[in-house]
mmCIF file of C-alpha atoms in Angstrom:
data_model
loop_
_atom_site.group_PDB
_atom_site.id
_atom_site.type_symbol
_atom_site.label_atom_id
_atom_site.label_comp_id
_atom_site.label_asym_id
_atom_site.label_seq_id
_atom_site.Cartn_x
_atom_site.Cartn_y
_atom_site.Cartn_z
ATOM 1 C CA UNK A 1 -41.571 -94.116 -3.625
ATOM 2 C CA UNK A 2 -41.235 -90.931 -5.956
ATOM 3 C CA UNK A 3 -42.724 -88.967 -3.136
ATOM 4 C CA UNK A 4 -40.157 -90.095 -0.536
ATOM 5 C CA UNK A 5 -37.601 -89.000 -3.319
ATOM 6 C CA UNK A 6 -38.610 -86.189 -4.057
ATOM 7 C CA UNK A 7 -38.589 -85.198 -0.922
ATOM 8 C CA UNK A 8 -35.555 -85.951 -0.451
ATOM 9 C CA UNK A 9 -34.547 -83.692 -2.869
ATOM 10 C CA UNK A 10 -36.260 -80.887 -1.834
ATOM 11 C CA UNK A 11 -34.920 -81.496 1.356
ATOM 12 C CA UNK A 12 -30.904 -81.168 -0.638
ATOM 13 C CA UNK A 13 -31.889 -78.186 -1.958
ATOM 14 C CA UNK A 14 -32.788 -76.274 1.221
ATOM 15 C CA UNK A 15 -30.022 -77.588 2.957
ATOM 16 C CA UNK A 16 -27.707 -76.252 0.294
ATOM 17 C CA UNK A 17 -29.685 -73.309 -0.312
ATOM 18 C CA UNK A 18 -29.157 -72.666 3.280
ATOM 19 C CA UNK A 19 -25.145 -73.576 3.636
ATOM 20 C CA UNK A 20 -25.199 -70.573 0.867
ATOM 21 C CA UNK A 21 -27.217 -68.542 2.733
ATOM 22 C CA UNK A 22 -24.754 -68.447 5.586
ATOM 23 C CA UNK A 23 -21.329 -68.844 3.677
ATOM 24 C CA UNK A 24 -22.907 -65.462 2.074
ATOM 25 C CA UNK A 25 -23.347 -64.261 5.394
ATOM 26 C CA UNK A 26 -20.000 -65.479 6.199
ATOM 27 C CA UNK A 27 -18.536 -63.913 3.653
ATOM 28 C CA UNK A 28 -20.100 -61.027 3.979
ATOM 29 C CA UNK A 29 -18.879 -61.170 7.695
ATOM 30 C CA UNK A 30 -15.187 -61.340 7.135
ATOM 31 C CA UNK A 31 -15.380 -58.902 3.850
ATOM 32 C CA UNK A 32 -17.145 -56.486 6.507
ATOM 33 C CA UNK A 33 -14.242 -57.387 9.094
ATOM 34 C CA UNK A 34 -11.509 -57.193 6.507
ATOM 35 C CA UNK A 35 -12.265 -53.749 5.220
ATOM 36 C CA UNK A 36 -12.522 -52.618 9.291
ATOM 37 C CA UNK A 37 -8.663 -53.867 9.328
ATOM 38 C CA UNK A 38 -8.032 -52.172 6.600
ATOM 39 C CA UNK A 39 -9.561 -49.308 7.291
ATOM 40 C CA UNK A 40 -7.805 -49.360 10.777
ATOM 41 C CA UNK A 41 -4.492 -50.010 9.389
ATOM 42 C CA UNK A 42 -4.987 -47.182 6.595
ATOM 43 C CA UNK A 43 -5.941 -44.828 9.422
ATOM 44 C CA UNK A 44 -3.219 -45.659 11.662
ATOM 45 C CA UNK A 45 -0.979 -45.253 9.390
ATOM 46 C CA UNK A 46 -1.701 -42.110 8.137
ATOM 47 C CA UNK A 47 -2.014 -41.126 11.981
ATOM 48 C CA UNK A 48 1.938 -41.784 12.633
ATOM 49 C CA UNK A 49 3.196 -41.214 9.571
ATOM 50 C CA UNK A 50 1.470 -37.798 8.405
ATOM 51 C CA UNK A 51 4.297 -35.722 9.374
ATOM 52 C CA UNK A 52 7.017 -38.977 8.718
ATOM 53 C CA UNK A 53 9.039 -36.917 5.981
ATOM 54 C CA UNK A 54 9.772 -34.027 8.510
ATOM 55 C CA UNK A 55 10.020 -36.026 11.329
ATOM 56 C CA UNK A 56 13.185 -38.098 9.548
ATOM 57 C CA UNK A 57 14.597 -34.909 9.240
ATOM 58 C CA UNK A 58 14.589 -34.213 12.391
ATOM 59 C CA UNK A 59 15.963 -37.595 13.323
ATOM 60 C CA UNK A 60 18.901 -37.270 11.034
ATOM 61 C CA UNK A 61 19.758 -33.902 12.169
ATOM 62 C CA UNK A 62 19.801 -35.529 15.974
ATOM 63 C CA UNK A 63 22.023 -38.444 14.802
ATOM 64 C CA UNK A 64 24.398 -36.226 12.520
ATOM 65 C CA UNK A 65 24.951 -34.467 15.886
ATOM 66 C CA UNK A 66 25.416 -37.500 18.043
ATOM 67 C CA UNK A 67 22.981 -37.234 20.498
ATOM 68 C CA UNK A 68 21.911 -39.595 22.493
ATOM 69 C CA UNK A 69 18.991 -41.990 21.325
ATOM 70 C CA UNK A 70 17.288 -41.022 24.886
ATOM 71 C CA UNK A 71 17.449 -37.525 23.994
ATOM 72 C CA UNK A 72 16.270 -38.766 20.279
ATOM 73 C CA UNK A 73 13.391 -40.036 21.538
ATOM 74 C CA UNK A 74 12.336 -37.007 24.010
ATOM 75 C CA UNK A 75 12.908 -34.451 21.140
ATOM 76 C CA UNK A 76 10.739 -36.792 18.109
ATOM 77 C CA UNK A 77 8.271 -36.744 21.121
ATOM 78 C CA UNK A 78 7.998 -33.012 21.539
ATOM 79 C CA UNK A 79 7.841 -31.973 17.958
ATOM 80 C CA UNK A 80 5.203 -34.663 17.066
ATOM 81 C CA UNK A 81 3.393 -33.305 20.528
ATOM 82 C CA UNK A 82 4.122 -29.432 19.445
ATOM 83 C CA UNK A 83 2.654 -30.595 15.677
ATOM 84 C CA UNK A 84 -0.382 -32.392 17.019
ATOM 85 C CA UNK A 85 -1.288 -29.841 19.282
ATOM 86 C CA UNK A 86 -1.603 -27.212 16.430
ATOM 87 C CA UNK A 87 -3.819 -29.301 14.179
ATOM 88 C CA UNK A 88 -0.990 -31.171 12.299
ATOM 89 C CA UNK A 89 0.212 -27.387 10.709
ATOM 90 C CA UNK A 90 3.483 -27.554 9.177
ATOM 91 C CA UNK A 91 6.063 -25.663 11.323
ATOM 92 C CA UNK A 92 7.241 -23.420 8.963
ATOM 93 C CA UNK A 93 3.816 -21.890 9.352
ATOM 94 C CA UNK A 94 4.020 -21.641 12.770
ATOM 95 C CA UNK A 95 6.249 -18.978 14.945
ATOM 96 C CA UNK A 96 6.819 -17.632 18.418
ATOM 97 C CA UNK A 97 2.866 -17.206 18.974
ATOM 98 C CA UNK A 98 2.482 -20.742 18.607
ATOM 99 C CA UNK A 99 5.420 -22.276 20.532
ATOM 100 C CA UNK A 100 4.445 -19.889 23.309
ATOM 101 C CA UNK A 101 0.769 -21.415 23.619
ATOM 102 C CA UNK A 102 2.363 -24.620 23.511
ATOM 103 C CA UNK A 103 4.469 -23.841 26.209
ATOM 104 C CA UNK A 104 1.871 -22.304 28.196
ATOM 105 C CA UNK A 105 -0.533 -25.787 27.685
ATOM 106 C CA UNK A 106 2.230 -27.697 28.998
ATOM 107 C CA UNK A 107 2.536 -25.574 32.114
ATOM 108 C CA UNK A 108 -1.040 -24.945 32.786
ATOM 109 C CA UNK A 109 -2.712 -27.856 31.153
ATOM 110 C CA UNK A 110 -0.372 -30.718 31.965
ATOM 111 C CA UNK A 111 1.202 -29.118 35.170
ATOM 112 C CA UNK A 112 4.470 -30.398 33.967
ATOM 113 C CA UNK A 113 8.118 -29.806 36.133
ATOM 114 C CA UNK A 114 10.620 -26.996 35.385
ATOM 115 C CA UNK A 115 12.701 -29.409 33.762
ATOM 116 C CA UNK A 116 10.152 -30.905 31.637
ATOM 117 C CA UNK A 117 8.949 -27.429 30.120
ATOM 118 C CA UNK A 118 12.673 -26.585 29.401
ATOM 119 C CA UNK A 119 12.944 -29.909 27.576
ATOM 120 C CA UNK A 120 9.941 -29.295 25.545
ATOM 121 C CA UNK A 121 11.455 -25.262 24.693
ATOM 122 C CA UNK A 122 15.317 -26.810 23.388
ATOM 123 C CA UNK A 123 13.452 -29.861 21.430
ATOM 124 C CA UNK A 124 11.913 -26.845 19.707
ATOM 125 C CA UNK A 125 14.538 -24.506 19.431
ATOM 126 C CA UNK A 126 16.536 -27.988 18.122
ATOM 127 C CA UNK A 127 13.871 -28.320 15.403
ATOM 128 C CA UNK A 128 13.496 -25.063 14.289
ATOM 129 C CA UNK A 129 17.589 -24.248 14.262
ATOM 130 C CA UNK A 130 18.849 -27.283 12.268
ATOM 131 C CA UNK A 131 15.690 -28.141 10.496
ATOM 132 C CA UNK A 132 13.175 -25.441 9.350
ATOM 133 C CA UNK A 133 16.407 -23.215 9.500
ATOM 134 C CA UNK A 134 15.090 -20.255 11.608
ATOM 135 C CA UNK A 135 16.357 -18.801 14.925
ATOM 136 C CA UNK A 136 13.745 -18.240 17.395
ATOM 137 C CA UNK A 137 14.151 -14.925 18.586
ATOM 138 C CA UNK A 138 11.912 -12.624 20.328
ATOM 139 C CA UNK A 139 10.214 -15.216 22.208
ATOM 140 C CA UNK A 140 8.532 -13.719 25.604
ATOM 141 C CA UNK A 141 8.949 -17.068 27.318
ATOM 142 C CA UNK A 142 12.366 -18.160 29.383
ATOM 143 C CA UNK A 143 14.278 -21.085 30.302
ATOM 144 C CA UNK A 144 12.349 -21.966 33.759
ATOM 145 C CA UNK A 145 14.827 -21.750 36.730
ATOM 146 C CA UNK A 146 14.406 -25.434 38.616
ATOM 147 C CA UNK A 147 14.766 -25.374 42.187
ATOM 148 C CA UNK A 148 17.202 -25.720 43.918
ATOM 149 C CA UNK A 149 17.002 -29.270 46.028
ATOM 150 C CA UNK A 150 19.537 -31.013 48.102
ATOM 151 C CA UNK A 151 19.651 -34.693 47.267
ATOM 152 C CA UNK A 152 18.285 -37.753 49.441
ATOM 153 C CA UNK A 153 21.192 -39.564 50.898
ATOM 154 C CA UNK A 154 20.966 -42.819 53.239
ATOM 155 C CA UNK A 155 23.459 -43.797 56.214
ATOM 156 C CA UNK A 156 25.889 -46.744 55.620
ATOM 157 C CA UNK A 157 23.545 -48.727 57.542
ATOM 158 C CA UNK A 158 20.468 -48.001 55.513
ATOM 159 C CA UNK A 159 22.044 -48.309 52.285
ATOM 160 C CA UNK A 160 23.325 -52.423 53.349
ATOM 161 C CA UNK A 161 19.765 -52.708 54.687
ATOM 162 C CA UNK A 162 18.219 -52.246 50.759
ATOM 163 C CA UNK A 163 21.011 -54.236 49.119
ATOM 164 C CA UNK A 164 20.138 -57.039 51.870
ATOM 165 C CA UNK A 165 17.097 -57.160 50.712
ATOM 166 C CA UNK A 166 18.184 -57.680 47.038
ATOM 167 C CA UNK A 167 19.137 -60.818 44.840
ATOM 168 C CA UNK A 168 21.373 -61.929 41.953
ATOM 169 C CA UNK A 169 22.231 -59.620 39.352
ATOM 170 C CA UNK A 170 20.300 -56.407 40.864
ATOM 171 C CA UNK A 171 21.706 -57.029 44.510
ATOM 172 C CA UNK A 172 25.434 -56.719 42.617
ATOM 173 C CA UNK A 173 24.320 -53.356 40.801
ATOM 174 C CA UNK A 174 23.188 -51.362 43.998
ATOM 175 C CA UNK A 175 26.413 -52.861 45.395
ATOM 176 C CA UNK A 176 28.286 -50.796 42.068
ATOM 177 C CA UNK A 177 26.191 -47.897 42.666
ATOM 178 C CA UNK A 178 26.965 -47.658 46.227
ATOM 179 C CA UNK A 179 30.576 -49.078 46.053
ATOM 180 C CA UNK A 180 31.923 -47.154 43.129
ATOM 181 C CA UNK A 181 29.621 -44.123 42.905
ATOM 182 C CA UNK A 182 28.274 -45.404 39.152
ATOM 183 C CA UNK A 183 25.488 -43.759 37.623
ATOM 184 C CA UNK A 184 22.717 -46.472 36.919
ATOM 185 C CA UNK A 185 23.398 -45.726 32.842
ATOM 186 C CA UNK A 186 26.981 -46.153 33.462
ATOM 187 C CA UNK A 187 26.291 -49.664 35.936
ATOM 188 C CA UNK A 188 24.650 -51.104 33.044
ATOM 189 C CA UNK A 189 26.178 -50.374 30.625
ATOM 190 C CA UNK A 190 29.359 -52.393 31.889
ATOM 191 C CA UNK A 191 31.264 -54.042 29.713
ATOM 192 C CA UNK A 192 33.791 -56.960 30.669
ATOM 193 C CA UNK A 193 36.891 -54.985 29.013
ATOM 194 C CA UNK A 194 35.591 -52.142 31.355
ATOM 195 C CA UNK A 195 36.508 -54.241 34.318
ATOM 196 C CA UNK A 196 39.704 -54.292 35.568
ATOM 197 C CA UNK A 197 40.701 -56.822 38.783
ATOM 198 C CA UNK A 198 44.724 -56.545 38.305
ATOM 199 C CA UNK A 199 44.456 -53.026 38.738
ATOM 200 C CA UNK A 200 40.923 -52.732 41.166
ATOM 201 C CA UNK A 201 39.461 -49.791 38.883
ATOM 202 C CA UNK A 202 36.148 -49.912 36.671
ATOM 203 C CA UNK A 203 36.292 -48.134 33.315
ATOM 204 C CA UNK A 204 33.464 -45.896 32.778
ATOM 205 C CA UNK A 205 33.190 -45.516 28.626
ATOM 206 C CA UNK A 206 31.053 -41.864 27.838
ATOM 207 C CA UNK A 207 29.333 -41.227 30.813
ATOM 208 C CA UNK A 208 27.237 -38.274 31.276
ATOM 209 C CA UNK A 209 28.558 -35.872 28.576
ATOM 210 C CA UNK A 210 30.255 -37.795 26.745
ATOM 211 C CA UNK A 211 33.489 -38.253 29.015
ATOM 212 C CA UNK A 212 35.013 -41.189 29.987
ATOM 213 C CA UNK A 213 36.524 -41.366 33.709
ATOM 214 C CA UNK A 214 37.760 -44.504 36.262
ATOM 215 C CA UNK A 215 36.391 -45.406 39.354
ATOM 216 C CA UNK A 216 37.528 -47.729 41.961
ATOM 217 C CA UNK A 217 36.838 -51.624 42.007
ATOM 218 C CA UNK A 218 35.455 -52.292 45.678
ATOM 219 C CA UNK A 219 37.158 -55.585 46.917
ATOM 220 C CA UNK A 220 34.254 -57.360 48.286
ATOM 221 C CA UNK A 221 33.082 -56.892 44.837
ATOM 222 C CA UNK A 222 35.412 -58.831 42.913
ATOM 223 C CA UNK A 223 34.298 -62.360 43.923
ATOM 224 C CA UNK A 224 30.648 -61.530 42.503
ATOM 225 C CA UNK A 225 31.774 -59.841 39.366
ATOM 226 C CA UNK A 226 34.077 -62.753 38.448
ATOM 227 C CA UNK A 227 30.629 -64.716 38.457
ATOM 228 C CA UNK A 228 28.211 -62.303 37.129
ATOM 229 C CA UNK A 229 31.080 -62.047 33.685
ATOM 230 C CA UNK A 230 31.034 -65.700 33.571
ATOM 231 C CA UNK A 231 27.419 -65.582 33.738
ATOM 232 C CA UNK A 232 27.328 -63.162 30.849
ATOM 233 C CA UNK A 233 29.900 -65.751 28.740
ATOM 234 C CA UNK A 234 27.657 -68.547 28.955
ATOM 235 C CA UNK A 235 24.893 -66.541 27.639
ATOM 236 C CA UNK A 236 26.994 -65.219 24.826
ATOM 237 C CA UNK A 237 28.402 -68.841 23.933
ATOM 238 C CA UNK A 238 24.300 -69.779 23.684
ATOM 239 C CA UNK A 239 24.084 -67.302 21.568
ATOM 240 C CA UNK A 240 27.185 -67.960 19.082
ATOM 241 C CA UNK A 241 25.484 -71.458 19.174
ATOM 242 C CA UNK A 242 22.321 -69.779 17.744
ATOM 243 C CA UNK A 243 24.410 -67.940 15.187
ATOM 244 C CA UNK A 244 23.575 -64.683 16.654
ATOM 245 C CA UNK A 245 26.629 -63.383 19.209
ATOM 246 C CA UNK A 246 26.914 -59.858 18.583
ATOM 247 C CA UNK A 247 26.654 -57.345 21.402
ATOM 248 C CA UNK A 248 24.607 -53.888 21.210
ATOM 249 C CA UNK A 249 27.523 -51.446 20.231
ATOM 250 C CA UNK A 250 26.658 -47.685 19.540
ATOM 251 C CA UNK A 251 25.626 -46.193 16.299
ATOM 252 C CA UNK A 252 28.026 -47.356 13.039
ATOM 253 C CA UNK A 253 30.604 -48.786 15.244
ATOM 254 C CA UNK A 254 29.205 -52.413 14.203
ATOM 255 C CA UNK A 255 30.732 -51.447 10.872
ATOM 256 C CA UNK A 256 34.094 -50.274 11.815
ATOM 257 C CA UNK A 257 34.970 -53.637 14.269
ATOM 258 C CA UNK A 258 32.668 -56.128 12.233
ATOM 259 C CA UNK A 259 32.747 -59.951 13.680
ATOM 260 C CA UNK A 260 34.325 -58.443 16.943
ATOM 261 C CA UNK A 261 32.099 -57.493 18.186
ATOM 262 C CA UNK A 262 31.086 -61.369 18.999
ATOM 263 C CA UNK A 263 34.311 -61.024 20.946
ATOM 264 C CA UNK A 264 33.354 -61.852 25.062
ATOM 265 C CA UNK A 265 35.581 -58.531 25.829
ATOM 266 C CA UNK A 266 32.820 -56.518 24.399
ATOM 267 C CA UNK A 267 29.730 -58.282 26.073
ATOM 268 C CA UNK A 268 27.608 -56.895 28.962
ATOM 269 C CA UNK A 269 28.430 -57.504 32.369
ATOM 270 C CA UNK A 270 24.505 -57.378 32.937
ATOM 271 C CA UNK A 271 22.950 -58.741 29.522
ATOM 272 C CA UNK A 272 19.389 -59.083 28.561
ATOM 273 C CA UNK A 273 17.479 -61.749 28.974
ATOM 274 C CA UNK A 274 16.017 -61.399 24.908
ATOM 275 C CA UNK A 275 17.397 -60.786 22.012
ATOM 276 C CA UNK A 276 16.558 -57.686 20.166
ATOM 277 C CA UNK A 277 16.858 -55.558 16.688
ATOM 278 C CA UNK A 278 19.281 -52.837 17.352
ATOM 279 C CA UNK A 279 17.633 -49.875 16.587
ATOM 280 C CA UNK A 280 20.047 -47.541 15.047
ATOM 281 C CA UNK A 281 22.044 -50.355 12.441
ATOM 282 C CA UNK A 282 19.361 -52.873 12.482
ATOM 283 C CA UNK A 283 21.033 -56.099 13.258
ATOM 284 C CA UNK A 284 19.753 -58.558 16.051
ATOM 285 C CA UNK A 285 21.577 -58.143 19.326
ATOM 286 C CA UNK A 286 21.867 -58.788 22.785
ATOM 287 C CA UNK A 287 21.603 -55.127 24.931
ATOM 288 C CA UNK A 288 21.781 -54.834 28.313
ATOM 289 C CA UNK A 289 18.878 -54.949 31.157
ATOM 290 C CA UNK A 290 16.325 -52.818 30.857
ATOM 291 C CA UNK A 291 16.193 -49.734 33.868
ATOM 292 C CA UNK A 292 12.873 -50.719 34.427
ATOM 293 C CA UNK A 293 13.435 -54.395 35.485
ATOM 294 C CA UNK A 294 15.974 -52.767 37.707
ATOM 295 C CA UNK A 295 14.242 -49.934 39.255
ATOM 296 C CA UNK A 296 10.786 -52.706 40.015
ATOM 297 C CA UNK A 297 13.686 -54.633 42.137
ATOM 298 C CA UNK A 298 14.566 -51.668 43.997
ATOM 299 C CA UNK A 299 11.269 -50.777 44.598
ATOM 300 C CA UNK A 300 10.666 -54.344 46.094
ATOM 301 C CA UNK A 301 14.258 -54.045 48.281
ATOM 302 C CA UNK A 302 13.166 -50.588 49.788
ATOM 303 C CA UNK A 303 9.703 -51.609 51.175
ATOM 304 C CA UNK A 304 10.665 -54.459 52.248
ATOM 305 C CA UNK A 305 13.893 -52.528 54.426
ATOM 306 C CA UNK A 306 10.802 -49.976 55.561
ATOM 307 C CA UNK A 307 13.034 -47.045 54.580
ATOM 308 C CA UNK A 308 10.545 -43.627 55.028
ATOM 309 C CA UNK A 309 12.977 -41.793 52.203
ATOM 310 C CA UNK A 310 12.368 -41.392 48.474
ATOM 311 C CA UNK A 311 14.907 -43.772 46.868
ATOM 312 C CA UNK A 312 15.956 -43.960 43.758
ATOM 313 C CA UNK A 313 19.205 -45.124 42.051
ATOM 314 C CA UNK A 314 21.009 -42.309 41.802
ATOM 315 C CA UNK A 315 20.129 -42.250 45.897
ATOM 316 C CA UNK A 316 23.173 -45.057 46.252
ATOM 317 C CA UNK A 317 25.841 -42.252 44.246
ATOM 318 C CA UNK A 318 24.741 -39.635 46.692
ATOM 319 C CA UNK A 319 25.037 -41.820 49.235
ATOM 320 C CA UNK A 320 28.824 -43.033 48.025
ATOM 321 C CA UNK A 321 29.841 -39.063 47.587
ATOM 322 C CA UNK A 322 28.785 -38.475 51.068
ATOM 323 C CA UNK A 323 30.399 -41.518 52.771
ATOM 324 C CA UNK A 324 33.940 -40.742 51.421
ATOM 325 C CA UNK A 325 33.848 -37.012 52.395
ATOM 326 C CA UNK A 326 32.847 -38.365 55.807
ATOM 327 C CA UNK A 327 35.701 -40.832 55.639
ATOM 328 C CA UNK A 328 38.122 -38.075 55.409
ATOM 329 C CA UNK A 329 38.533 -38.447 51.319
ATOM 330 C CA UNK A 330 40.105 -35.487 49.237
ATOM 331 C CA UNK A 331 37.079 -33.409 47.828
ATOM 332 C CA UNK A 332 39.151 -33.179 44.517
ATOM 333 C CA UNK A 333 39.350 -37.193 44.792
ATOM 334 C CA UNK A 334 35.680 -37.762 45.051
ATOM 335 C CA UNK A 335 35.020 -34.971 41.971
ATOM 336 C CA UNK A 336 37.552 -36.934 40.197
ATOM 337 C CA UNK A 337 35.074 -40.037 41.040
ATOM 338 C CA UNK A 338 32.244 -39.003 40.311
ATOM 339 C CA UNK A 339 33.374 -37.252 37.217
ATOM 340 C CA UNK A 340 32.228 -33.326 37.893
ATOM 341 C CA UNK A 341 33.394 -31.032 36.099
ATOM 342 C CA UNK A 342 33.149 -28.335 38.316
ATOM 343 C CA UNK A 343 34.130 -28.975 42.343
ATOM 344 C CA UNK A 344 31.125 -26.525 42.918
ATOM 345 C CA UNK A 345 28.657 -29.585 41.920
ATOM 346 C CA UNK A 346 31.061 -31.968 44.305
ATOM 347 C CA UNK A 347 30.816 -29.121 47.198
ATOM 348 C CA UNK A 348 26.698 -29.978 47.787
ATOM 349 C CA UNK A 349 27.639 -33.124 49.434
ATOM 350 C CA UNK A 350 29.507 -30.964 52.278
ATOM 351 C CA UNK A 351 26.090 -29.262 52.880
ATOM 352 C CA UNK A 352 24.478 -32.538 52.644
ATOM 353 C CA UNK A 353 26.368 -33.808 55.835
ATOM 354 C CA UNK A 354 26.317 -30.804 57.778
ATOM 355 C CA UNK A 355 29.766 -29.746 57.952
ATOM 356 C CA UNK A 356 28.733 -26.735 57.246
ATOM 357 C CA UNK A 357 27.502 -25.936 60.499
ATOM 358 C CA UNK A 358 30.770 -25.929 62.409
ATOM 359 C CA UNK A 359 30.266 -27.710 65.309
ATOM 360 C CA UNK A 360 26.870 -25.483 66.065
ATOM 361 C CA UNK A 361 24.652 -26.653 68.407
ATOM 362 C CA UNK A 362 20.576 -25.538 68.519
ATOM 363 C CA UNK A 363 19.455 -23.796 71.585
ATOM 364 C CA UNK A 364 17.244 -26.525 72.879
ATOM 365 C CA UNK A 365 20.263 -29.155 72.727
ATOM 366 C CA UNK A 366 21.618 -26.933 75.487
ATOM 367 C CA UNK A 367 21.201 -27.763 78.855
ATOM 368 C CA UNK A 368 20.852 -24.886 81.015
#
């Protein structure tokens, strides 16, 4: 009898000397696990925020200028990139030497476009004119000239073919693009005070530039926009439900029109599907689709129509430019439209359709 009890309690010790054994390991487990997280976190950190101080700098000198937040985000790209690729030096240390390797990497390393190198050159000149407070001058690199190309425009058919092939919301954008000779910025960024039916004309609020310009309401558009803004006032009464409401407006302006903003006048034609945190003020909105959910649908529409062309959005404005002037419309009308400045950017869609030619016809066309 005291055998079998003591054996019992030997047999209570083990077992708790083991269940320390392994909540020691345990423990040693998650401290070794925990300090990696730490560790990680600590690191990462450090990684983004190394340069933070300068890099705010930078960002307020962007916003007290009123740049774009696309152009904020390519310029905060660039100077971290520039930074990084000189070993995190400070860029007051730095000078036309420096920039010019960069450069040079860019072009030889990364192979980037024309436009992409002169991007990278005016996010530094940006940085280094309102922030470290130099001029760069001297510097034994140029603006590279971009080529020259004549853009990719579709027939009347073609164009119906790919909006065909295209559903809901995104079959009723390539119809703007094509119908009213909207930018894809400016299409989705619609709001429903921007639409007008009495008077058939779209307001376009600071397009490219900064201006703000009309364009005309197509008729066999109407019927759809009617649903797709009653569409967008459902999801804005779900949202007042929620206690949420407000619409993404640009920088500060939530301050200066407060609780209107919850107004239906100033909600997207095209909202979101999410919610999100708007990222200049901070408070939770509703923004408008993303261009990538729209450009995946147009990549669907044009394989499926078996189009051989490289088509892109801003294929449906060229398109719309080229149809009026072939439809006998004013050139000064379709600038107007499409909001050029000069008539000399307008005047590419003449060479684009061959008028140019006068009535010319090749050698081989002629029968002898």
């Amino acid at each position: 009898m005291l055998n079998r009890v003591s054996n019992h309690k030997d047999k209570n010790r083990r077992l708790r000397e083991s269940e320390n054994f392994f909540a020691g390991k345990c423990d040693l487990r998650w401290q070794i696990w925990e300090f990696s997280l730490i560790t990680v976190f600590i690191y990462s950190n450090w990684e983004g925020n190394l340069m933070s101080p300068f890099i705010e700098s930078v960002r307020v000198e962007i916003r007290t200028r009123q740049y774009s937040l696309q152009t904020e985000k390519s310029y905060l790209n660039w100077v971290r990139a520039f930074i990084r690729f000189h070993d995190r030096r400070h860029p007051k240390e730095l000078g036309n030497q420096e920039i010019e390797q960069f450069l040079n990497h860019l072009a030889v390393n990364r192979q980037v476009s024309s436009a992409t190198q002169n991007q990278a050159l005016c996010a530094l000149i940006f940085m280094y004119r309102y922030v470290v407070g130099r001029e760069i001058e001297g510097l034994s690199y140029a603006f590279t000239k971009a080529p020259k190309r004549m853009p990719t425009v579709l027939s009347a058919a073609e164009a119906q073919l790919i909006i065909s092939h295209m559903q809901g919301k995104y079959k009723l954008i390539t119809a703007l693009l094509y119908g009213a000779g909207l930018r894809i910025n400016e299409a989705l960024k619609l709001r429903v005070k921007d639409v007008d039916f009495n008077h058939g004309s779209i307001f376009i609020f600071r397009g490219k530039g900064g201006k703000d310009r009309y364009s005309i309401l197509p008729r066999s558009l109407v019927e759809p926009l009617r649903q797709q803004i009653e569409k967008s006032k459902q999801v804005h009464q779900r949202d007042v439900g929620d206690g949420f409401g407000l619409t993404s407006l640009p920088a500060s302006l939530i301050r200066k029109y407060g609780n209107a903003a919850k107004d239906p006048c100033w909600q997207y034609v095209f909202p979101s599907s999410t919610r999100c945190q708007h990222p200049h003020d901070g408070y939770i909105c509703r923004h408008h689709i993303h261009h990538s959910a729209y450009r995946k649908n147009l990549r669907q529409a044009v394989l499926k129509s078996g189009i051989a062309k490289r088509i892109t959005a801003h294929t449906f404005r060229h398109t719309f430019a080229t149809q009026l002037l072939l439809n006998g419309s004013d050139i000064r009308t379709v600038q107007d439209l499409l909001g050029h400045s000069d008539v000399r950017t307008t005047e590419i869609y003449t060479h684009v359709i061959g008028s140019r030619f006068g009535g010319t016809i090749s050698p081989i066309d002629i029968q002898r």
